[in-house]
CSV table of C-alpha atoms in Angstrom, one decimal:
chain,number,residue,atom,x,y,z
A,1,MET,CA,0.2,-0.1,0.2
A,2,ARG,CA,1.4,3.3,-1.0
A,3,GLY,CA,0.0,7.4,-0.2
A,4,ILE,CA,-1.6,8.4,3.1
A,5,ARG,CA,-3.1,4.5,3.5
A,6,GLY,CA,0.0,3.3,3.4
A,7,ARG,CA,1.2,5.7,5.9
A,8,VAL,CA,-1.3,5.6,8.1
A,9,VAL,CA,-2.0,1.5,8.1
A,10,GLY,CA,2.3,0.8,8.5
A,11,THR,CA,1.5,3.6,10.8
A,12,TYR,CA,-0.4,1.8,13.2
A,13,LEU,CA,0.4,-0.7,12.5
A,14,ILE,CA,3.8,-0.8,14.0
A,15,ILE,CA,2.6,1.4,17.0
A,16,THR,CA,0.7,-1.7,18.2
A,17,PHE,CA,2.9,-4.0,16.9
A,18,LEU,CA,5.5,-2.8,19.1
A,19,SER,CA,3.0,-2.2,22.0
A,20,VAL,CA,1.7,-5.6,21.5
A,21,VAL,CA,4.7,-7.0,21.8
A,22,ILE,CA,6.4,-4.8,25.2
A,23,PHE,CA,3.0,-5.4,27.0
A,24,GLU,CA,3.5,-9.7,26.3
A,25,ILE,CA,6.6,-9.1,27.3
A,26,ILE,CA,5.7,-7.5,30.7
A,27,LEU,CA,2.9,-10.2,31.1
A,28,ILE,CA,4.5,-13.1,30.1
A,29,TYR,CA,7.6,-12.3,32.5
A,30,GLY,CA,4.7,-11.5,35.3
A,31,LEU,CA,3.6,-15.1,34.5
A,32,VAL,CA,6.4,-16.7,34.4
A,33,GLU,CA,7.6,-14.8,38.0
A,34,PHE,CA,4.6,-15.4,39.5
A,35,TYR,CA,4.4,-19.4,38.4
A,36,TYR,CA,7.8,-20.0,39.7
A,37,SER,CA,7.6,-17.3,43.0
A,38,SER,CA,4.7,-20.0,44.0
A,39,ILE,CA,6.7,-22.9,43.4
A,40,GLU,CA,9.1,-21.3,46.0
A,41,ALA,CA,6.9,-20.2,48.3
A,42,GLU,CA,5.3,-23.5,48.6
A,43,LEU,CA,8.7,-25.4,48.6
A,44,SER,CA,10.2,-23.1,51.6
A,45,ARG,CA,7.0,-24.1,53.5
A,46,SER,CA,7.8,-27.6,53.1
A,47,ALA,CA,11.2,-27.0,53.9
A,48,GLN,CA,11.1,-25.3,56.6
A,49,SER,CA,8.0,-27.2,58.2
A,50,ILE,CA,10.8,-30.3,58.4
A,51,ILE,CA,13.4,-28.2,59.7
A,52,HIS,CA,10.2,-27.3,62.7
A,53,ASN,CA,9.9,-30.8,63.5
A,54,TYR,CA,13.5,-31.5,63.4
A,55,SER,CA,14.1,-29.0,65.8
A,56,GLN,CA,11.2,-29.4,68.2
A,57,TYR,CA,11.2,-33.7,68.3
A,58,PHE,CA,14.6,-34.6,67.5
A,59,ASN,CA,17.2,-33.0,70.3
A,60,ASN,CA,20.4,-35.2,69.2
A,61,TYR,CA,21.1,-34.1,66.5
A,62,ASP,CA,22.5,-37.1,64.6
A,63,LEU,CA,21.0,-36.4,61.1
A,64,HIS,CA,22.5,-40.2,59.5
A,65,ARG,CA,20.6,-41.5,62.7
A,66,ASP,CA,17.1,-39.0,62.3
A,67,ALA,CA,16.7,-38.9,58.6
A,68,LYS,CA,14.9,-42.1,58.0
A,69,VAL,CA,12.5,-40.3,60.2
A,70,LEU,CA,12.5,-37.1,59.5
A,71,LEU,CA,10.9,-38.0,56.0
A,72,GLU,CA,8.2,-40.4,57.5
A,73,SER,CA,6.9,-37.4,59.4
A,74,MET,CA,6.7,-35.4,56.7
A,75,PRO,CA,2.4,-34.5,55.5
A,76,GLY,CA,0.8,-37.4,53.6
A,77,ASN,CA,0.1,-34.9,50.6
A,78,THR,CA,3.2,-34.1,50.0
A,79,VAL,CA,3.9,-34.8,46.5
A,80,ALA,CA,7.1,-33.2,45.9
A,81,GLN,CA,10.8,-35.4,46.8
A,82,VAL,CA,12.4,-34.2,49.8
A,83,GLN,CA,16.6,-34.7,50.5
A,84,ILE,CA,18.0,-34.8,53.3
A,85,ILE,CA,21.9,-33.5,53.1
A,86,ASP,CA,24.7,-34.1,55.5
A,87,ASP,CA,27.5,-31.2,56.6
A,88,LYS,CA,29.5,-32.5,53.2
A,89,GLY,CA,26.8,-32.1,50.9
A,90,VAL,CA,26.2,-36.2,51.0
A,91,LEU,CA,22.5,-37.3,50.0
A,92,ILE,CA,21.9,-39.3,52.9
A,93,ALA,CA,18.1,-40.0,52.8
A,94,ASP,CA,15.5,-38.7,49.6
A,95,SER,CA,11.8,-39.6,49.7
A,96,ILE,CA,11.6,-40.7,46.1
A,97,GLU,CA,14.8,-42.2,44.8
A,98,PRO,CA,16.5,-44.1,47.7
A,99,SER,CA,19.2,-44.7,45.1
A,100,MET,CA,20.5,-41.5,45.0
A,101,GLU,CA,21.9,-42.1,48.6
A,102,GLY,CA,25.3,-41.6,49.2
A,103,LYS,CA,26.1,-39.1,46.8
A,104,LYS,CA,28.0,-35.5,46.9
A,105,LEU,CA,25.1,-33.5,45.7
A,106,ASP,CA,27.2,-29.9,43.8
A,107,ASN,CA,24.4,-28.0,43.1
A,108,TYR,CA,24.0,-24.2,43.8
A,109,ASP,CA,21.3,-24.2,46.3
A,110,VAL,CA,23.7,-26.7,47.9
A,111,ASN,CA,26.8,-24.9,48.0
A,112,MET,CA,24.9,-21.7,49.6
A,113,ALA,CA,22.6,-23.5,52.0
A,114,LEU,CA,26.3,-25.8,53.5
A,115,ASN,CA,27.1,-21.6,54.0
A,116,GLY,CA,24.4,-21.3,56.4
A,117,LYS,CA,22.0,-19.2,53.8
A,118,GLU,CA,19.2,-20.3,52.0
A,119,ALA,CA,19.1,-20.5,48.2
A,120,ALA,CA,16.5,-21.7,44.9
A,121,TRP,CA,18.0,-23.4,42.2
A,122,LYS,CA,16.8,-24.2,39.4
A,123,GLY,CA,17.5,-26.8,35.8
A,124,LYS,CA,17.3,-29.7,34.7
A,125,ILE,CA,18.2,-33.6,35.9
A,126,PRO,CA,21.6,-34.0,34.1
A,127,MET,CA,20.3,-38.1,33.1
A,128,THR,CA,16.5,-37.4,31.4
A,129,GLY,CA,16.6,-33.6,31.1
A,130,GLU,CA,13.3,-33.3,32.7
A,131,PRO,CA,13.1,-29.4,34.2
A,132,VAL,CA,12.9,-28.6,37.6
A,133,PHE,CA,12.9,-26.2,40.2
A,134,SER,CA,14.9,-26.8,44.5
A,135,VAL,CA,15.4,-24.5,47.4
A,136,SER,CA,17.7,-25.6,50.1
A,137,PHE,CA,17.3,-25.0,54.1
A,138,PRO,CA,19.9,-25.3,56.3
A,139,ILE,CA,19.9,-27.3,59.7
A,140,ILE,CA,21.6,-25.0,62.2
A,141,ARG,CA,22.8,-26.6,65.6
A,142,PRO,CA,20.8,-23.5,68.3
A,143,ASP,CA,23.6,-23.4,70.4
A,144,SER,CA,27.3,-23.3,68.4
A,145,GLU,CA,24.7,-22.0,65.1
A,146,GLU,CA,26.9,-24.9,62.6
A,147,VAL,CA,25.6,-26.2,60.1
A,148,ILE,CA,24.5,-30.0,60.2
A,149,GLY,CA,22.8,-30.9,57.8
A,150,ILE,CA,20.4,-29.5,54.7
A,151,VAL,CA,17.1,-30.8,54.0
A,152,ARG,CA,16.2,-30.0,50.0
A,153,VAL,CA,12.8,-29.8,48.4
A,154,ILE,CA,12.4,-30.6,44.5
A,155,THR,CA,9.7,-30.6,41.9
A,156,THR,CA,9.2,-30.8,38.7
A,157,LEU,CA,8.6,-27.9,36.5
A,158,SER,CA,7.6,-30.4,33.4
A,159,ASP,CA,3.1,-29.5,34.3
A,160,VAL,CA,3.8,-26.1,35.3
A,161,ASN,CA,5.4,-25.0,31.8
A,162,GLU,CA,2.9,-27.0,29.7
A,163,ILE,CA,0.7,-24.4,32.1
A,164,LEU,CA,3.1,-21.6,30.9
A,165,LYS,CA,3.2,-22.4,27.5
A,166,ASN,CA,-0.7,-22.7,27.0
A,167,HIS,CA,-0.6,-19.7,28.4
A,168,ILE,CA,1.9,-17.6,26.3
A,169,ILE,CA,-0.4,-18.9,23.2
A,170,ILE,CA,-2.7,-18.2,24.5
A,171,LEU,CA,-1.8,-14.5,24.6
A,172,ILE,CA,0.3,-14.5,21.4
A,173,SER,CA,-2.9,-15.2,19.3
A,174,LEU,CA,-4.6,-12.8,21.8
A,175,GLY,CA,-1.6,-9.9,20.9
A,176,LEU,CA,-1.8,-10.8,16.8
A,177,CYS,CA,-6.0,-10.7,17.2
A,178,ILE,CA,-5.5,-7.2,18.4
A,179,VAL,CA,-2.8,-6.7,16.2
A,180,PHE,CA,-5.4,-7.5,12.6
A,181,LEU,CA,-8.1,-5.6,14.5
A,182,ILE,CA,-6.3,-2.6,14.9
A,183,PHE,CA,-5.2,-3.7,10.9
A,184,LEU,CA,-8.9,-3.8,10.2
A,185,THR,CA,-9.8,-0.5,12.0
A,186,GLY,CA,-7.0,1.3,10.5
A,187,LEU,CA,-8.8,0.3,6.8
A,188,ALA,CA,-11.5,1.4,7.9
A,189,LEU,CA,-10.0,4.6,9.2
A,190,THR,CA,-8.2,5.6,6.1
A,191,ASN,CA,-11.0,4.6,3.8
A,192,THR,CA,-13.0,8.0,5.9
A,193,ILE,CA,-9.8,10.0,4.5
A,194,ILE,CA,-9.1,7.9,1.1
A,195,LYS,CA,-12.8,8.3,-0.6
A,196,PRO,CA,-13.9,11.8,0.4
A,197,VAL,CA,-9.7,13.0,-1.0
A,198,LYS,CA,-10.3,10.8,-4.0
A,199,GLU,CA,-13.3,12.9,-4.6
A,200,ILE,CA,-12.1,16.0,-3.9
A,201,THR,CA,-8.8,15.0,-6.3
A,202,SER,CA,-11.7,13.9,-9.4
A,203,ALA,CA,-13.6,16.5,-8.9
A,204,ALA,CA,-10.5,19.0,-8.7
A,205,LYS,CA,-9.0,17.5,-11.9
A,206,ALA,CA,-12.7,18.1,-13.4
A,207,MET,CA,-13.5,21.1,-12.3
A,208,ALA,CA,-9.4,21.8,-14.4
A,209,GLN,CA,-11.2,21.2,-17.3
A,210,GLY,CA,-14.0,23.8,-17.1
A,211,ARG,CA,-16.9,21.5,-15.5
A,212,PHE,CA,-17.7,23.6,-12.4
A,213,ASP,CA,-21.1,22.4,-12.2
A,214,VAL,CA,-19.6,18.9,-10.7
A,215,ARG,CA,-19.8,19.6,-6.8
A,216,VAL,CA,-17.8,17.6,-3.8
A,217,SER,CA,-20.4,15.1,-1.8
A,218,LYS,CA,-19.6,16.1,2.3
A,219,ARG,CA,-19.3,13.1,4.2
A,220,TYR,CA,-18.4,14.1,7.6
A,221,ASP,CA,-18.2,17.8,9.6
A,222,ASP,CA,-14.4,17.7,9.7
A,223,GLU,CA,-11.4,18.9,7.9
A,224,ILE,CA,-11.8,17.4,4.8
A,225,GLY,CA,-16.2,18.5,4.5
A,226,GLU,CA,-14.7,22.2,5.0
A,227,LEU,CA,-12.0,21.5,1.7
A,228,GLY,CA,-14.7,20.2,0.1
A,229,ASP,CA,-17.0,22.7,0.8
A,230,THR,CA,-14.4,25.2,-0.1
A,231,LEU,CA,-13.7,23.6,-3.0
A,232,ASN,CA,-17.5,24.0,-4.1
A,233,TYR,CA,-17.6,27.7,-2.9
A,234,MET,CA,-14.6,28.1,-5.1
A,235,ALA,CA,-16.3,26.3,-8.0
A,236,GLN,CA,-18.9,28.7,-7.8
A,237,GLU,CA,-17.8,31.5,-7.3
A,238,VAL,CA,-15.2,30.5,-10.4
A,239,ALA,CA,-18.9,29.9,-12.1
A,240,ASN,CA,-20.4,33.1,-11.6
A,241,GLN,CA,-17.0,34.7,-12.7
A,242,GLN,CA,-16.6,32.9,-16.1
A,243,LYS,CA,-21.2,33.8,-16.3
A,244,MET,CA,-19.8,37.5,-15.7
A,245,LYS,CA,-16.8,37.2,-18.5
A,246,ASN,CA,-19.4,36.2,-20.3
A,247,ASP,CA,-21.5,38.4,-19.8
A,248,PHE,CA,-18.9,41.2,-20.1
A,249,ILE,CA,-18.2,39.8,-23.5
A,250,ALA,CA,-21.5,39.7,-24.8
A,251,SER,CA,-22.0,43.6,-23.1
A,252,ILE,CA,-19.5,45.2,-24.5
A,253,SER,CA,-19.7,43.7,-27.8
A,254,HIS,CA,-23.2,45.6,-27.8
A,255,GLU,CA,-21.7,48.3,-26.4
A,256,LEU,CA,-18.9,48.8,-29.4
A,257,ARG,CA,-21.5,47.8,-31.4
A,258,THR,CA,-24.2,49.9,-31.3
A,259,PRO,CA,-22.4,53.8,-31.9
A,260,LEU,CA,-20.2,51.8,-34.7
A,261,THR,CA,-23.4,51.2,-36.2
A,262,SER,CA,-24.7,54.5,-35.7
A,263,ILE,CA,-21.3,55.9,-37.0
A,264,MET,CA,-21.0,53.8,-39.7
A,265,GLY,CA,-24.8,54.5,-40.7
A,266,TRP,CA,-24.0,58.5,-40.8
A,267,ILE,CA,-20.7,58.0,-42.9
A,268,ILE,CA,-22.9,55.9,-45.1
A,269,THR,CA,-25.9,58.3,-45.5
A,270,ILE,CA,-22.8,60.8,-46.3
A,271,ASN,CA,-20.8,59.2,-48.3
A,272,SER,CA,-23.8,59.0,-50.4
A,273,GLY,CA,-24.7,62.4,-51.0
A,274,ASP,CA,-28.6,62.4,-50.3
A,275,ILE,CA,-27.9,65.0,-47.8
A,276,ASP,CA,-28.9,68.1,-48.5
A,277,SER,CA,-29.0,70.8,-45.7
A,278,LYS,CA,-26.6,71.6,-43.9
A,279,GLU,CA,-28.5,71.2,-40.6
A,280,GLU,CA,-29.2,67.4,-41.5
A,281,LEU,CA,-25.1,67.2,-41.9
A,282,LYS,CA,-24.7,68.3,-38.8
A,283,GLU,CA,-26.9,66.3,-37.1
A,284,GLY,CA,-25.2,63.7,-38.7
A,285,LEU,CA,-21.6,65.5,-37.8
A,286,ASP,CA,-22.7,65.8,-34.1
A,287,ILE,CA,-23.7,61.8,-33.7
A,288,ILE,CA,-20.6,60.4,-35.1
A,289,GLU,CA,-18.6,62.8,-32.3
A,290,ARG,CA,-21.2,62.1,-29.7
A,291,GLU,CA,-20.5,58.1,-30.4
A,292,SER,CA,-16.8,58.6,-31.0
A,293,LYS,CA,-16.3,60.0,-27.7
A,294,ARG,CA,-18.4,56.9,-26.4
A,295,LEU,CA,-16.7,53.9,-28.0
A,296,ALA,CA,-13.3,56.1,-26.9
A,297,GLU,CA,-14.4,56.2,-23.4
A,298,LEU,CA,-15.4,52.4,-23.3
A,299,VAL,CA,-11.9,51.4,-24.7
A,300,ASP,CA,-10.5,54.0,-21.6
A,301,GLU,CA,-12.4,51.8,-19.1
A,302,LEU,CA,-11.2,48.4,-21.2
A,303,LEU,CA,-7.5,49.7,-21.1
A,304,ASP,CA,-7.7,50.8,-17.3
A,305,PHE,CA,-9.4,47.5,-16.4
A,306,SER,CA,-6.4,45.7,-18.3
A,307,LYS,CA,-3.5,47.8,-16.6
A,308,PHE,CA,-5.1,47.4,-12.9
A,309,ASP,CA,-5.8,43.4,-13.5
A,310,ALA,CA,-1.9,43.3,-14.1
A,311,GLY,CA,-0.7,45.4,-11.7
A,312,ILE,CA,0.8,48.3,-13.8
A,313,ILE,CA,-1.2,51.4,-13.2
A,314,THR,CA,0.8,54.1,-11.5
A,315,LEU,CA,-0.7,57.5,-9.3
A,316,ARG,CA,0.5,60.5,-10.5
A,317,LYS,CA,-0.1,62.0,-6.5
A,318,SER,CA,-0.3,66.0,-6.6
A,319,VAL,CA,-1.6,67.8,-4.0
A,320,VAL,CA,-5.0,67.9,-4.0
A,321,ASN,CA,-8.7,70.5,-2.8
A,322,LEU,CA,-11.1,68.1,-2.7
A,323,GLY,CA,-14.0,71.0,-2.7
A,324,GLU,CA,-12.4,72.7,-5.7
A,325,LEU,CA,-12.4,69.2,-7.5
A,326,LEU,CA,-16.0,68.7,-6.2
A,327,LYS,CA,-17.1,71.7,-7.2
A,328,TYR,CA,-15.7,71.1,-11.1
A,329,ILE,CA,-17.5,68.1,-11.3
A,330,LYS,CA,-20.7,69.2,-10.0
A,331,ARG,CA,-20.7,72.2,-12.8
A,332,GLN,CA,-19.3,69.5,-15.4
A,333,MET,CA,-22.6,67.3,-15.1
A,334,GLU,CA,-25.5,70.5,-14.5
A,335,PRO,CA,-26.2,70.5,-17.9
A,336,ARG,CA,-26.9,66.2,-18.1
A,337,ALA,CA,-28.7,66.7,-14.9
A,338,GLU,CA,-30.8,69.8,-15.8
A,339,ARG,CA,-31.8,67.7,-19.3
A,340,LYS,CA,-33.1,64.5,-16.9
A,341,GLY,CA,-34.9,67.0,-14.6
A,342,ILE,CA,-32.7,66.5,-11.9
A,343,THR,CA,-31.7,68.0,-8.8
A,344,MET,CA,-28.4,68.3,-8.1
A,345,THR,CA,-26.7,70.0,-5.0
A,346,ILE,CA,-23.0,70.1,-3.4
A,347,ASP,CA,-22.2,69.8,0.7
A,348,VAL,CA,-18.7,70.5,1.5
A,349,ASP,CA,-17.1,71.8,4.1
A,350,GLU,CA,-15.0,75.2,3.6
A,351,HIS,CA,-12.2,73.9,5.3
A,352,LEU,CA,-11.7,70.7,3.5
A,353,PRO,CA,-7.9,69.3,4.5
A,354,LEU,CA,-5.9,69.0,1.0
A,355,ILE,CA,-4.8,65.5,0.6
A,356,GLU,CA,-1.9,63.8,-1.8
A,357,ALA,CA,-3.7,62.5,-3.7
A,358,ASP,CA,-4.1,62.0,-8.3
A,359,GLU,CA,-6.4,64.4,-9.5
A,360,ASN,CA,-7.6,62.5,-12.6
A,361,ARG,CA,-8.0,59.0,-11.2
A,362,LEU,CA,-10.5,60.8,-8.0
A,363,LYS,CA,-12.2,62.7,-11.0
A,364,GLN,CA,-12.7,59.4,-12.8
A,365,VAL,CA,-14.2,57.9,-9.5
A,366,PHE,CA,-16.5,60.8,-8.6
A,367,ILE,CA,-18.1,61.4,-12.0
A,368,ASN,CA,-18.0,57.4,-12.1
A,369,ILE,CA,-20.6,57.0,-9.1
A,370,ILE,CA,-22.0,60.4,-9.9
A,371,ASP,CA,-23.3,58.8,-13.7
A,372,ASN,CA,-24.3,55.7,-12.2
A,373,SER,CA,-26.7,58.4,-10.1
A,374,PHE,CA,-27.7,59.6,-13.2
A,375,LYS,CA,-28.5,56.4,-14.8
A,376,PHE,CA,-30.7,54.7,-12.2
A,377,THR,CA,-32.6,58.0,-10.9
A,378,GLN,CA,-36.2,58.5,-12.0
A,379,LYS,CA,-36.2,62.7,-13.5
A,380,GLY,CA,-37.6,64.3,-10.5
A,381,GLY,CA,-35.1,62.9,-7.7
A,382,TYR,CA,-32.1,63.9,-6.5
A,383,ILE,CA,-28.5,64.0,-6.4
A,384,ASP,CA,-26.7,65.2,-3.2
A,385,ILE,CA,-22.3,65.9,-3.1
A,386,ILE,CA,-21.4,65.6,0.3
A,387,GLY,CA,-18.1,66.9,1.4
A,388,ARG,CA,-16.7,66.8,5.1
A,389,LYS,CA,-13.5,65.4,7.6
A,390,ASN,CA,-14.2,62.7,10.1
A,391,GLU,CA,-11.8,60.6,12.1
A,392,ASN,CA,-10.7,58.8,8.9
A,393,GLY,CA,-9.9,61.4,6.7
A,394,VAL,CA,-12.5,62.6,4.1
A,395,LEU,CA,-15.8,61.2,3.2
A,396,ILE,CA,-17.2,62.5,-0.2
A,397,ARG,CA,-21.2,61.3,0.2
A,398,ILE,CA,-22.6,60.8,-3.0
A,399,GLU,CA,-26.4,60.2,-2.2
A,400,ASP,CA,-29.6,59.9,-4.4
A,401,SER,CA,-32.5,58.8,-4.7
A,402,GLY,CA,-32.2,56.4,-7.6
A,403,CYS,CA,-34.0,53.1,-7.8
A,404,GLY,CA,-31.2,51.0,-5.6
A,405,ILE,CA,-29.3,48.0,-5.2
A,406,PRO,CA,-30.9,44.9,-4.2
A,407,GLU,CA,-29.9,43.6,-1.3
A,408,GLU,CA,-28.6,40.4,-2.4
A,409,ASP,CA,-26.0,42.3,-5.2
A,410,LEU,CA,-24.7,44.5,-2.8
A,411,PRO,CA,-22.3,42.3,-2.0
A,412,ARG,CA,-21.2,42.0,-5.8
A,413,VAL,CA,-21.6,45.4,-6.8
A,414,LYS,CA,-17.7,46.0,-7.2
A,415,GLN,CA,-16.8,43.2,-8.9
A,416,ARG,CA,-15.3,43.4,-12.3
A,417,PHE,CA,-17.9,42.2,-15.2
A,418,PHE,CA,-21.2,42.7,-12.6
A,419,LYS,CA,-23.4,44.3,-14.0
A,420,GLY,CA,-26.8,43.5,-11.4
A,421,SER,CA,-30.3,42.9,-12.0
A,422,ASN,CA,-30.8,46.2,-12.8
A,423,VAL,CA,-29.3,46.2,-16.7
A,424,VAL,CA,-28.1,48.8,-18.0
A,425,SER,CA,-25.2,50.0,-20.7
A,426,GLY,CA,-22.1,49.9,-19.5
A,427,SER,CA,-19.4,47.4,-19.2
A,428,GLY,CA,-20.2,46.3,-15.5
A,429,LEU,CA,-16.0,47.7,-14.9
A,430,GLY,CA,-16.8,51.0,-13.5
A,431,LEU,CA,-17.3,50.8,-9.5
A,432,ALA,CA,-14.2,47.2,-9.6
A,433,ILE,CA,-11.9,50.6,-11.8
A,434,CYS,CA,-13.3,53.1,-8.8
A,435,ASP,CA,-12.5,50.4,-6.0
A,436,GLU,CA,-9.2,50.2,-6.8
A,437,ILE,CA,-8.0,53.8,-7.7
A,438,VAL,CA,-9.5,54.1,-3.9
A,439,ARG,CA,-8.2,51.1,-2.5
A,440,LEU,CA,-4.5,52.2,-4.0
A,441,HIS,CA,-4.6,55.1,-2.2
A,442,ASN,CA,-5.3,53.8,0.9
A,443,GLY,CA,-9.0,54.7,1.3
A,444,LYS,CA,-12.3,52.4,0.7
A,445,ILE,CA,-15.4,52.8,-1.0
A,446,ASP,CA,-18.7,52.0,1.0
A,447,ILE,CA,-22.2,51.3,-0.5
A,448,GLU,CA,-25.6,51.2,0.9
A,449,SER,CA,-28.8,51.4,-0.9
A,450,THR,CA,-32.2,50.3,-0.5
A,451,VAL,CA,-34.7,49.3,-3.2
A,452,GLY,CA,-37.0,52.3,-3.9
A,453,LYS,CA,-35.6,54.8,-1.9
A,454,GLY,CA,-32.1,55.0,-3.3
A,455,THR,CA,-28.5,54.7,-2.7
A,456,ARG,CA,-25.2,56.3,-0.6
A,457,VAL,CA,-21.8,55.3,-2.0
A,458,ASP,CA,-18.8,56.8,1.3
A,459,VAL,CA,-15.7,57.4,-0.2
A,460,ILE,CA,-12.9,57.7,2.3
A,461,LEU,CA,-9.5,59.3,1.9
A,462,PRO,CA,-6.7,59.6,4.6
A,463,VAL,CA,-5.1,62.8,4.8
């Protein structure tokens, strides 16, 4: 397995395997120690019991004479092998193998007991190879602290080792089951990650090919689900941008074709020589002039947009008197207001501070905003231009009594290509360019609008 699944499952397996191995080593070690410690304790009790009986009932401490009697005094339920050894290490009595009597024993526990220390030994019988466990206790004369012999108790480990072997097999099998279950859990967990990731990857590839109608289904409310939502949102936004761009291309084609049609029509008419009066000729030339200016404005708007989009626009800053600039723009736009029957007023503070800005670009911003007000304000309405100083710098407010902007369109009116539901002539680039110009001046544009009441545009510029 490669990729995320291989890494996750592999990590799970390694961690689980190591944990299970360490845990089982500790558990098996504890189990073995428990069994062997229990055996040692039981054998020690038996040896101590024999030594106690010997001290109580045999006072002469003649071990060679008392050894057989000592073995016969053991409880009948004793299954362990008991050996009585003299102070030279020679076996003088054996409860199970009397044939061993007379042989000198050289085991670790025997040697330690001869030195007056209790000891245990675990090993194998040389002739049979049978595993055994033995404990040896010294028999000490109370009056002289002399070791006069040893009581050695031995038991076989065959049955215990078999029990331990079964337990170890069970523990190892259980550990392997746990590792396998963790493996299956890791696979199931990675599937909850891999499947959504594959779906997101597939959707992203489809979107890269231009299929922005593809959507990612949200399986889980987690980071991957959030990634899917983000991808869906991106696809929707790109689709909207594509639609706006297509609408823009169709719109700009229409905007360019309309004045060109008028210009071509009048040029053909003039060239044909069918115009008899100077008045009709003058009217035709006036139309050609107006439509040519309209074409020039559209081309300028497209050039501005391309410069802003490429990030190569530069500002030619100088000290600007905003009050004078706004009064000049009002005088320039008044004839249009009179023609449309719209009241246009201006209210600017006398001591509006001077700012450092590109005067021509700011004029472009204010004229574009006022032009939009004219487009959407009916006869009898008003357009107010207000200039004030505030804590953030200078506030220029242009307010009208037009048809207003629908609430759902407000967040997008400054986006490029967006024309809104109130379709009028235009490229859909004007406000986007204005917003970019104001941002280059470290300012901002805020727009508030109510359908049926009008729109208020605030241009805030730093001093």
